Coordinates of C-alpha atoms and ligand atoms in Angstrom, one line a residue:
F1346 CA -16.9 5.4 -47.6
L1347 CA -19.3 4.6 -44.8
I1348 CA -20.1 1.2 -46.3
T1349 CA -16.3 0.4 -46.5
V1350 CA -15.8 1.3 -42.8
F1351 CA -18.8 -0.8 -41.9
S1352 CA -17.7 -3.8 -43.8
I1353 CA -14.1 -3.5 -42.5
S1354 CA -15.4 -3.5 -38.9
L1355 CA -17.7 -6.4 -39.7
L1356 CA -14.8 -8.3 -41.1
S1357 CA -12.6 -7.6 -38.1
A1358 CA -15.4 -8.6 -35.7
C1359 CA -15.6 -11.9 -37.6
T1360 CA -11.8 -12.5 -37.3
N1361 CA -12.0 -11.7 -33.6
E1362 CA -14.7 -14.3 -33.3
N1363 CA -12.2 -17.0 -34.1
Q1364 CA -9.3 -15.6 -32.3
S1365 CA -7.6 -17.5 -29.6
A1366 CA -4.5 -16.7 -27.5
K1367 CA -2.3 -18.4 -25.0
A1368 CA -1.9 -17.7 -21.4
D1369 CA 1.6 -16.8 -20.2
Y1370 CA 2.7 -17.5 -16.7
S1371 CA 5.7 -15.1 -16.7
I1372 CA 4.0 -12.7 -14.4
I1373 CA 4.9 -10.3 -11.7
P1374 CA 5.6 -11.3 -9.0
L1375 CA 7.2 -14.4 -10.3
P1376 CA 5.7 -17.5 -8.8
Q1377 CA 8.0 -19.7 -6.6
Q1378 CA 7.6 -22.7 -8.8
V1379 CA 6.1 -23.2 -12.2
V1380 CA 6.3 -26.7 -13.7
L1381 CA 4.8 -26.9 -17.2
Q1382 CA 3.3 -30.3 -18.1
S1383 CA 4.2 -30.2 -21.8
D1384 CA 2.9 -33.8 -22.3
K1385 CA -0.6 -32.8 -21.3
E1386 CA -3.3 -31.0 -23.1
P1387 CA -4.0 -27.3 -22.3
F1388 CA -7.2 -26.0 -20.7
I1389 CA -9.3 -24.1 -23.1
L1390 CA -11.2 -21.2 -21.5
D1391 CA -14.2 -20.0 -23.4
K1392 CA -17.7 -18.7 -22.8
S1393 CA -18.8 -22.2 -21.8
T1394 CA -16.2 -22.5 -19.0
K1395 CA -17.8 -22.2 -15.5
I1396 CA -16.5 -21.1 -12.2
L1397 CA -17.6 -23.3 -9.3
Y1398 CA -18.4 -21.7 -5.9
L1399 CA -19.7 -23.2 -2.7
E1400 CA -23.3 -22.6 -2.0
N1401 CA -24.0 -20.3 1.0
D1402 CA -20.3 -19.4 1.2
N1403 CA -19.9 -15.6 0.7
E1404 CA -16.2 -15.8 0.4
S1405 CA -16.2 -18.4 -2.3
Y1406 CA -18.9 -16.5 -4.2
Q1407 CA -16.9 -13.3 -3.9
L1408 CA -13.8 -14.9 -5.2
A1409 CA -15.6 -16.5 -8.1
T1410 CA -17.1 -13.1 -8.9
F1411 CA -13.6 -11.4 -8.9
L1412 CA -12.3 -14.0 -11.3
A1413 CA -15.2 -13.7 -13.7
A1414 CA -14.8 -9.9 -13.6
Y1415 CA -11.1 -10.2 -14.3
V1416 CA -11.6 -12.5 -17.2
K1417 CA -14.2 -10.2 -18.7
E1418 CA -11.8 -7.2 -18.3
C1419 CA -8.8 -8.9 -20.0
V1420 CA -10.3 -10.9 -22.8
G1421 CA -14.0 -9.9 -23.0
I1422 CA -15.3 -13.5 -22.2
E1423 CA -18.2 -13.7 -19.8
L1424 CA -18.0 -16.7 -17.5
Q1425 CA -20.9 -18.2 -15.6
L1426 CA -20.7 -19.1 -12.0
T1427 CA -22.2 -22.4 -10.8
T1428 CA -22.6 -24.5 -7.7
K1429 CA -22.6 -27.8 -9.6
D1430 CA -19.3 -29.5 -10.5
E1431 CA -19.8 -31.0 -13.9
G1432 CA -16.3 -32.5 -13.9
E1433 CA -14.9 -30.7 -16.9
N1434 CA -14.4 -27.2 -18.3
I1435 CA -14.5 -25.9 -14.8
I1436 CA -12.5 -23.6 -12.5
K1437 CA -12.6 -24.4 -8.9
F1438 CA -11.2 -23.5 -5.5
Q1439 CA -10.4 -25.8 -2.6
I1440 CA -9.5 -24.5 0.9
D1441 CA -7.7 -26.9 3.2
D1442 CA -5.7 -25.6 6.1
A1443 CA -3.6 -28.7 6.1
I1444 CA -2.0 -27.6 2.8
D1445 CA 0.6 -25.2 4.2
K1446 CA 1.4 -23.1 7.2
N1447 CA 1.6 -19.9 5.1
P1448 CA -1.9 -18.4 4.9
D1449 CA -1.1 -16.9 1.5
Y1450 CA 0.1 -20.2 -0.1
Y1451 CA -1.7 -21.6 -3.1
N1452 CA -1.3 -24.4 -5.5
L1453 CA -2.6 -24.0 -9.0
S1454 CA -3.0 -27.0 -11.2
I1455 CA -4.2 -26.8 -14.8
T1456 CA -5.1 -29.7 -17.0
N1457 CA -7.4 -30.0 -20.0
N1458 CA -10.5 -30.7 -17.7
H1459 CA -10.0 -28.1 -15.0
I1460 CA -8.2 -25.3 -13.3
I1461 CA -8.0 -25.9 -9.6
I1462 CA -6.7 -23.5 -7.0
Q1463 CA -5.9 -25.1 -3.6
A1464 CA -5.0 -22.9 -0.7
T1465 CA -4.8 -22.7 3.1
S1466 CA -7.2 -19.7 3.2
G1467 CA -9.2 -17.4 1.0
A1468 CA -6.1 -15.2 0.7
G1469 CA -4.2 -18.0 -1.1
I1470 CA -7.2 -18.5 -3.5
F1471 CA -7.2 -14.8 -4.1
Y1472 CA -3.5 -14.9 -5.1
G1473 CA -4.0 -17.9 -7.3
I1474 CA -6.8 -15.9 -9.0
Q1475 CA -4.4 -12.9 -9.5
T1476 CA -1.9 -15.3 -11.1
L1477 CA -4.6 -16.5 -13.6
R1478 CA -5.6 -12.9 -14.2
K1479 CA -2.0 -11.8 -14.9
S1480 CA -1.4 -14.7 -17.2
L1481 CA -4.3 -13.8 -19.5
P1482 CA -3.6 -11.9 -22.7
V1483 CA -5.1 -8.4 -22.9
E1484 CA -7.3 -8.4 -26.0
N1485 CA -10.8 -9.3 -26.9
I1486 CA -10.8 -12.9 -28.0
N1487 CA -12.9 -16.0 -28.2
N1488 CA -10.8 -18.5 -26.2
V1489 CA -7.7 -18.7 -24.1
S1490 CA -5.4 -21.7 -24.1
F1491 CA -3.8 -22.4 -20.7
P1492 CA -0.8 -24.6 -21.0
A1493 CA -1.0 -27.6 -18.5
V1494 CA 0.9 -26.6 -15.4
V1495 CA 1.5 -27.0 -11.7
I1496 CA 2.3 -23.8 -9.9
K1497 CA 3.2 -23.8 -6.2
D1498 CA 3.5 -20.3 -4.8
Y1499 CA 3.7 -18.4 -1.6
P1500 CA 5.2 -15.1 -0.4
K1501 CA 8.5 -14.8 1.4
F1502 CA 7.5 -11.8 3.5
S1503 CA 4.2 -11.2 5.3
H1504 CA 4.2 -7.4 5.2
R1505 CA 4.0 -6.2 1.6
G1506 CA 3.1 -2.6 2.0
V1507 CA 2.3 0.5 0.1
S1508 CA 1.5 3.9 1.8
L1509 CA -0.3 6.9 0.5
D1510 CA -0.1 10.4 2.0
V1511 CA -3.5 12.0 1.7
S1512 CA -2.7 15.0 3.8
R1513 CA -0.5 17.0 1.4
H1514 CA -3.0 16.3 -1.2
F1515 CA -6.5 14.8 -0.9
Y1516 CA -7.8 12.0 -3.1
S1517 CA -11.4 10.7 -3.2
A1518 CA -12.5 7.5 -1.5
D1519 CA -13.2 6.2 -5.0
F1520 CA -9.6 6.7 -5.9
I1521 CA -8.4 5.0 -2.7
K1522 CA -10.3 1.9 -3.9
K1523 CA -8.7 2.1 -7.3
Y1524 CA -5.3 2.3 -5.5
I1525 CA -6.2 -0.8 -3.4
D1526 CA -7.1 -2.6 -6.6
V1527 CA -3.7 -2.2 -8.1
L1528 CA -2.0 -3.3 -4.8
A1529 CA -4.1 -6.4 -5.0
L1530 CA -3.0 -7.0 -8.6
F1531 CA 0.6 -7.3 -7.5
N1532 CA -0.2 -9.3 -4.3
M1533 CA 0.5 -6.4 -1.9
N1534 CA -1.3 -6.9 1.3
V1535 CA -0.9 -3.8 3.4
F1536 CA -2.2 -0.3 2.7
H1537 CA -0.7 2.2 5.0
W1538 CA -3.0 5.2 5.0
H1539 CA -1.1 8.4 6.1
L1540 CA -4.2 10.2 7.2
T1541 CA -2.9 13.2 9.1
D1542 CA -0.1 15.7 8.7
D1543 CA 0.6 19.4 9.1
Q1544 CA -1.1 20.2 5.9
G1545 CA -4.4 18.5 6.6
W1546 CA -6.3 16.1 8.9
R1547 CA -8.3 13.7 6.8
I1548 CA -10.3 11.4 9.1
E1549 CA -13.6 12.3 10.7
I1550 CA -13.4 12.1 14.5
K1551 CA -16.9 12.5 15.9
K1552 CA -15.7 13.8 19.3
Y1553 CA -13.5 16.5 17.8
P1554 CA -15.4 18.0 14.9
N1555 CA -12.9 20.9 14.5
L1556 CA -10.3 18.3 13.3
T1557 CA -12.2 18.2 10.0
K1558 CA -14.0 21.5 10.1
I1559 CA -10.8 23.5 10.5
G1560 CA -8.0 20.9 10.2
S1561 CA -8.9 19.5 6.9
Q1562 CA -8.8 22.9 5.0
R1563 CA -6.0 25.1 4.2
S1564 CA -6.1 28.5 2.7
E1565 CA -4.5 29.7 -0.5
T1566 CA -0.8 29.0 -0.5
A1567 CA 2.2 28.8 -2.7
I1568 CA 2.2 25.0 -2.4
D1569 CA -1.2 24.5 -4.0
R1570 CA 0.0 26.4 -7.1
H1571 CA 2.2 23.5 -8.0
S1572 CA -1.1 22.0 -9.3
E1573 CA -2.1 22.8 -12.8
E1574 CA -5.6 22.3 -11.6
Y1575 CA -5.3 24.9 -8.8
D1576 CA -8.3 27.2 -8.9
G1577 CA -7.4 29.6 -6.1
K1578 CA -9.9 28.3 -3.6
P1579 CA -9.1 26.9 -0.2
Y1580 CA -7.9 23.4 -0.4
G1581 CA -9.2 20.5 1.6
G1582 CA -11.1 17.3 2.1
F1583 CA -11.6 14.4 4.5
Y1584 CA -13.0 10.9 4.7
T1585 CA -16.2 10.4 6.7
Q1586 CA -16.3 7.4 9.0
E1587 CA -18.7 5.8 6.6
E1588 CA -16.3 6.2 3.7
I1589 CA -13.5 4.7 5.8
K1590 CA -15.6 1.7 6.7
E1591 CA -16.3 1.2 3.0
V1592 CA -12.6 1.4 2.1
V1593 CA -11.6 -1.0 5.0
E1594 CA -14.2 -3.5 3.8
Y1595 CA -13.2 -3.1 0.2
A1596 CA -9.6 -3.8 1.1
R1597 CA -10.5 -6.7 3.3
Q1598 CA -12.3 -8.4 0.4
R1599 CA -9.0 -8.2 -1.5
F1600 CA -7.0 -9.5 1.5
I1601 CA -5.4 -6.2 2.2
T1602 CA -5.1 -4.8 5.7
V1603 CA -5.5 -1.1 6.1
I1604 CA -3.1 0.4 8.7
P1605 CA -4.0 3.9 9.6
E1606 CA -1.4 6.4 10.6
I1607 CA -2.1 9.2 13.0
D1608 CA 1.2 11.0 13.0
V1609 CA 2.2 12.3 16.5
P1610 CA 3.7 14.3 18.2
G1611 CA 5.2 16.2 15.2
H1612 CA 3.5 16.8 11.9
T1613 CA 0.4 18.0 13.9
L1614 CA -0.1 21.6 12.8
A1615 CA -3.6 20.7 11.5
V1616 CA -4.5 19.4 15.0
L1617 CA -3.2 22.6 16.6
A1618 CA -5.1 24.8 14.2
S1619 CA -8.2 22.9 15.3
Y1620 CA -7.5 22.8 19.0
P1621 CA -4.8 25.4 19.9
E1622 CA -4.8 24.5 23.6
L1623 CA -2.9 21.2 22.7
G1624 CA 0.2 23.1 21.6
C1625 CA 3.0 24.5 23.8
T1626 CA 2.3 28.2 23.0
G1627 CA -1.5 28.1 22.7
G1628 CA -1.4 29.5 19.2
P1629 CA -3.0 30.9 17.1
Y1630 CA -2.0 28.3 14.5
Q1631 CA -2.8 27.8 10.8
V1632 CA -3.1 24.5 8.9
G1633 CA 0.3 24.1 7.2
R1634 CA 0.7 26.0 4.0
D1635 CA 4.2 25.0 3.1
W1636 CA 6.0 21.7 2.8
G1637 CA 8.7 20.8 5.3
I1638 CA 8.8 20.4 9.1
Y1639 CA 7.2 22.8 11.6
E1640 CA 8.3 23.8 15.1
D1641 CA 4.8 23.6 16.5
V1642 CA 4.0 20.1 17.8
L1643 CA 1.8 18.5 20.5
C1644 CA 2.7 19.6 24.0
A1645 CA 4.4 16.8 25.9
G1646 CA 3.7 18.4 29.3
N1647 CA 0.0 18.7 28.9
D1648 CA -2.2 15.8 30.1
S1649 CA -5.1 16.9 27.9
V1650 CA -3.0 16.0 24.9
F1651 CA -3.1 12.4 26.0
T1652 CA -6.8 12.5 26.8
F1653 CA -7.3 13.8 23.3
L1654 CA -5.2 11.1 21.7
D1655 CA -6.9 8.4 23.8
D1656 CA -10.3 9.6 22.5
V1657 CA -9.0 9.9 18.9
F1658 CA -7.5 6.4 19.0
T1659 CA -10.7 5.0 20.5
E1660 CA -12.5 6.0 17.3
V1661 CA -9.6 5.0 15.1
V1662 CA -9.5 1.5 16.6
A1663 CA -13.2 1.1 16.1
L1664 CA -12.8 1.8 12.3
F1665 CA -9.7 -0.2 11.6
P1666 CA -9.5 -3.9 12.6
A1667 CA -5.8 -4.1 11.8
K1668 CA -3.5 -5.4 14.5
Y1669 CA -1.3 -2.3 14.1
I1670 CA -1.9 1.3 14.4
H1671 CA 0.8 3.6 13.0
I1672 CA 1.5 6.5 15.4
G1673 CA 4.1 8.2 13.2
G1674 CA 6.8 9.7 15.5
D1675 CA 8.9 11.2 12.8
E1676 CA 10.6 14.5 12.5
C1677 CA 9.5 16.0 15.8
L1678 CA 11.4 19.2 16.5
K1679 CA 12.0 19.8 20.1
N1680 CA 12.4 23.6 20.3
R1681 CA 8.9 24.3 21.6
W1682 CA 9.2 21.6 24.3
M1683 CA 12.5 23.1 25.5
A1684 CA 10.9 26.6 25.9
C1685 CA 7.6 25.3 27.4
P1686 CA 7.0 25.5 31.2
K1687 CA 4.7 22.5 31.2
C1688 CA 7.2 20.4 29.3
Q1689 CA 10.0 21.5 31.6
E1690 CA 7.9 20.5 34.6
R1691 CA 7.3 17.1 32.9
I1692 CA 11.1 16.7 32.4
K1693 CA 11.7 17.4 36.0
S1694 CA 9.0 15.1 37.4
L1695 CA 10.2 12.3 35.2
G1696 CA 13.8 12.9 36.5
I1697 CA 15.1 13.2 33.0
K1698 CA 18.8 14.2 33.0
V1699 CA 21.0 15.4 30.3
K1700 CA 22.7 12.3 28.8
K1701 CA 25.2 12.4 26.0
A1702 CA 23.6 9.5 24.2
A1703 CA 20.1 10.7 24.6
P1704 CA 19.4 14.4 24.7
V1705 CA 16.6 15.6 27.0
G1706 CA 14.3 16.3 24.0
E1707 CA 14.7 12.8 22.8
Q1708 CA 14.0 11.3 26.2
L1709 CA 10.8 13.4 26.4
Q1710 CA 9.8 12.1 22.9
S1711 CA 10.4 8.6 24.1
Y1712 CA 8.1 9.3 27.1
F1713 CA 5.5 10.6 24.7
I1714 CA 5.7 7.5 22.4
H1715 CA 5.7 5.1 25.4
R1716 CA 2.5 6.7 26.7
V1717 CA 0.8 6.5 23.3
E1718 CA 2.0 2.9 23.0
E1719 CA 0.5 2.0 26.3
M1720 CA -2.8 3.6 25.4
I1721 CA -2.9 1.6 22.1
N1722 CA -1.8 -1.6 23.7
K1723 CA -4.7 -1.2 26.2
K1724 CA -7.0 -1.1 23.2
G1725 CA -5.7 -4.4 22.1
R1726 CA -3.5 -3.2 19.3
S1727 CA 0.3 -2.7 18.7
I1728 CA 2.1 0.3 17.4
I1729 CA 4.2 0.9 14.4
G1730 CA 6.4 4.0 14.4
W1731 CA 9.0 5.6 12.1
D1732 CA 12.5 5.0 13.2
E1733 CA 12.8 8.2 15.2
I1734 CA 10.9 6.4 18.0
L1735 CA 14.2 4.5 18.7
E1736 CA 15.6 7.8 20.0
G1737 CA 15.6 8.2 23.8
G1738 CA 14.5 4.6 24.4
I1739 CA 12.4 2.3 22.3
A1740 CA 8.8 1.6 23.3
P1741 CA 8.6 -2.0 24.5
N1742 CA 6.3 -3.6 21.9
A1743 CA 6.8 -1.3 19.0
T1744 CA 7.4 -2.3 15.4
I1745 CA 9.8 -0.1 13.6
M1746 CA 9.5 1.4 10.1
S1747 CA 13.0 2.0 9.0
W1748 CA 13.0 5.0 6.6
R1749 CA 16.3 6.8 7.2
G1750 CA 18.2 3.9 5.6
T1751 CA 18.2 0.4 7.1
D1752 CA 20.4 1.1 10.2
G1753 CA 17.4 1.8 12.5
G1754 CA 15.8 -1.4 11.3
I1755 CA 19.0 -3.4 12.1
Y1756 CA 19.3 -1.7 15.5
A1757 CA 15.6 -2.6 16.3
A1758 CA 15.8 -6.2 15.0
N1759 CA 18.9 -6.7 17.1
R1760 CA 16.8 -5.8 20.1
D1761 CA 14.1 -8.2 19.2
H1762 CA 11.7 -5.7 17.7
D1763 CA 9.9 -6.4 14.4
V1764 CA 10.9 -4.2 11.5
I1765 CA 9.4 -3.1 8.2
M1766 CA 12.1 -1.8 5.8
T1767 CA 11.1 1.4 3.9
P1768 CA 14.5 3.1 3.3
E1769 CA 14.2 6.4 1.6
S1770 CA 17.2 5.5 -0.6
H1771 CA 15.3 2.7 -2.5
L1772 CA 11.6 2.8 -1.6
Y1773 CA 10.5 6.4 -1.6
L1774 CA 8.4 6.8 -4.7
D1775 CA 8.0 10.6 -4.4
Y1776 CA 11.4 10.9 -6.1
Y1777 CA 12.1 10.9 -9.9
Q1778 CA 12.1 7.7 -11.9
S1779 CA 14.0 9.1 -14.9
P1780 CA 17.1 11.2 -15.0
D1781 CA 15.4 13.1 -17.8
V1782 CA 13.8 15.4 -15.2
D1783 CA 12.7 18.0 -17.8
N1784 CA 10.2 15.5 -19.1
E1785 CA 9.0 14.3 -15.8
P1786 CA 6.3 15.9 -13.6
Y1787 CA 7.9 18.1 -11.0
T1788 CA 8.9 16.4 -7.7
F1789 CA 11.7 16.1 -5.1
G1790 CA 15.1 16.2 -6.7
W1791 CA 16.4 12.7 -6.0
L1792 CA 16.4 9.8 -8.5
T1793 CA 15.0 6.4 -7.6
D1794 CA 14.7 4.5 -10.8
L1795 CA 13.0 1.1 -11.4
E1796 CA 16.2 -0.8 -11.4
K1797 CA 17.2 0.7 -8.0
V1798 CA 13.8 -0.3 -6.5
Y1799 CA 14.2 -3.7 -8.0
S1800 CA 17.7 -4.1 -6.5
F1801 CA 16.5 -3.6 -2.9
D1802 CA 17.0 -6.4 -0.4
P1803 CA 15.0 -6.1 2.8
I1804 CA 17.4 -8.4 4.7
P1805 CA 20.6 -6.4 5.3
A1806 CA 23.8 -8.4 5.0
E1807 CA 24.9 -7.2 8.4
L1808 CA 21.9 -8.7 10.2
E1809 CA 22.6 -11.9 12.1
K1810 CA 20.7 -14.9 10.9
D1811 CA 18.8 -15.3 14.2
Q1812 CA 17.5 -11.8 13.9
Q1813 CA 16.3 -11.9 10.3
K1814 CA 12.9 -13.3 11.4
H1815 CA 12.2 -9.8 12.7
I1816 CA 12.1 -8.3 9.2
L1817 CA 8.4 -8.6 8.4
G1818 CA 8.9 -7.2 5.0
G1819 CA 9.1 -3.9 3.2
Q1820 CA 7.0 -1.0 1.9
V1821 CA 7.1 1.7 -0.8
N1822 CA 6.1 5.1 0.5
V1823 CA 4.2 7.6 -1.6
W1824 CA 4.5 11.0 -0.1
A1825 CA 2.3 13.5 -1.9
E1826 CA 3.8 17.0 -1.6
Y1827 CA 4.1 17.2 -5.4
L1828 CA 1.3 14.8 -6.4
P1829 CA -1.7 17.2 -6.7
T1830 CA -3.8 14.7 -8.7
S1831 CA -4.6 11.0 -8.5
K1832 CA -3.0 10.6 -11.9
N1833 CA 0.3 11.9 -10.5
V1834 CA 0.0 9.3 -7.7
E1835 CA -0.5 6.4 -10.1
Y1836 CA 2.4 7.5 -12.3
M1837 CA 4.8 7.6 -9.3
L1838 CA 3.5 4.2 -8.0
L1839 CA 3.8 2.4 -11.3
P1840 CA 5.7 0.4 -12.2
R1841 CA 8.0 0.9 -9.2
M1842 CA 5.6 -0.8 -6.8
A1843 CA 5.7 -3.9 -9.0
A1844 CA 9.4 -4.2 -8.6
L1845 CA 9.1 -4.3 -4.8
S1846 CA 6.2 -6.7 -5.0
E1847 CA 8.6 -9.2 -6.6
T1848 CA 11.2 -8.7 -4.0
L1849 CA 8.8 -9.2 -1.1
W1850 CA 6.8 -12.1 -2.7
S1851 CA 9.3 -14.1 -4.8
Y1852 CA 12.5 -12.9 -3.1
P1853 CA 14.5 -14.0 -6.1
Q1854 CA 18.0 -15.1 -5.1
E1855 CA 19.4 -13.9 -8.3
K1856 CA 17.6 -11.0 -9.8
D1857 CA 17.5 -10.6 -13.5
Y1858 CA 16.4 -7.1 -14.1
N1859 CA 16.0 -7.4 -17.9
N1860 CA 13.8 -10.4 -17.5
F1861 CA 11.7 -8.4 -14.9
V1862 CA 11.5 -5.5 -17.4
A1863 CA 10.2 -7.8 -20.2
R1864 CA 7.5 -9.2 -17.8
M1865 CA 6.7 -5.6 -16.7
Y1866 CA 6.0 -4.6 -20.2
R1867 CA 3.5 -7.4 -20.6
Q1868 CA 1.8 -6.5 -17.3
S1869 CA 1.6 -2.9 -18.3
L1870 CA -0.8 -3.8 -21.0
L1871 CA -3.3 -4.7 -18.3
L1872 CA -2.4 -1.5 -16.3
D1873 CA -3.2 0.5 -19.5
K1874 CA -6.5 -1.4 -20.0
L1875 CA -7.5 -0.7 -16.3
G1876 CA -6.7 3.0 -16.8
Y1877 CA -3.6 3.4 -14.6
E1878 CA -1.0 5.9 -15.5
N1879 CA 2.4 4.3 -15.4
C1880 CA 5.8 5.5 -16.3
K1881 CA 6.7 3.6 -19.5
Q1882 CA 10.1 5.3 -19.8
A1883 CA 11.0 3.5 -16.6
Y1884 CA 11.3 0.3 -18.5
G1885 CA 12.5 1.6 -21.7
V1886 CA 9.3 2.1 -23.7
Q1887 CA 9.1 5.5 -25.3
A1888 CA 5.8 7.3 -24.5
Ligands
LIG1059 C1 9.9 12.7 5.2 S1 9.4 9.8 5.9 C2 8.7 12.5 5.9 C3 7.5 13.0 5.2 C4 7.8 13.7 3.9 C5 8.9 12.9 3.1 C6 9.2 13.4 1.8 C7 8.8 10.5 7.0 C8 8.6 9.6 8.1 N1 8.6 11.8 7.0 O1 6.8 13.8 6.0 O2 6.7 13.7 3.1 O3 10.1 12.9 3.9 O4 10.0 12.6 1.1

């Protein structure tokens, strides 16, 4: 018996030796233009193919290394890197900023002698590499035949975002890197890191150690018992500044910007538990132990709140080079402010009057956000806020994340503010993907299936042509109340993120969902190989 097994495996090893397969350019997101050169010979990639990089150029070396790793991952062929162009059997990159205005543009040309990626910047080369990678078969083989082709490709939107809430549940820095990897695979370029919320503060701030000592832990609660892995111990975790720097650098190498979110003035119970003097009542407070919205928020009448935030944002800005800092602004209840002598004093000194269109609480919220915006602008950055920051008067330079539908986004764009569309109706990935909820992991009750995500258009029909330029792009949001493990996170993300990636990158004028699903099935083979959970039922494959 042993001998039989041995000889069968020998036999299959031998057949594998001779195996070859064809690359397939029907990938996600679909490139803008693919022109097959059927009269020309294909490029044959095998172990003698080399990747050319520029001597003493770190970026070029890094890009070549990525490509070699991807090829090995998909087909098991190990490619050598070289600095000598031997003219044939070579893959090379050319950066020339005269090629296109779009920094993400690339041109991929494949003939029997070479594969050349030309781009305006390293980002474009990276996307060209992702295209090669996604065109590969996923099986161990001896050589791959790339049909001769010219691909011209660029994204339609500059903000292609994905968020992750790490407050409701905490995931390791290693998992955050794995998350970033799959964003890169689908050409997403913004990782919005929701680092703070009522249920946990997750970023080390040296000046305020209690934020992580107290604010990153919560005691036993009903919510943790949603996790099968729940062990009855206090729940918590945070990222050290060193880990954050590593993640930011890891993302940068993959042309992904990390935008941190420090959510204020609501969703701040973890701050109040750490520094009770920053609340209206003085506490005592406990880190959130239930989902939902809490009445206790940062006091808008207390100047030490703004000193605290200024200090926190000083450290945040030092860690994250992104142009934007997300300051939250969502779901801030006003009850405490209305009953707080300091807030009342503030309302009086600002001369805030009861207005029908803008209640006093909203005007005070607007004051709060303006003040935070000013503080962040002084540090050389711009703010993004959830659409509630439109209430009571919009901060002058703010970019709006429109989540309660697209109306807030339309309103902001019409007032010349930039907008990122993230409507809950289509882009909230914490909702079910399949109506067969009994066979899905427990989550919020709504249904946002793959087809619905794919149908989303970031440019609302009602928006005047002139104002459309303010729509920077879109984003899927991954809220984590019911995602106790990183496996749950992957499952909710995939394949739905891929659907948005195509909308934001290719922006197909006529979407063919069935065609998308067929391509998604092919790409899922790579997701499986890379060890990502993904909801196969979402595209009609039985688990
Ligand atoms: C609303 S979206 C929230 C989050 C929740 C989410 C659940 C937004 C700005 N706030 O705090 O996690 O709903 O879907």
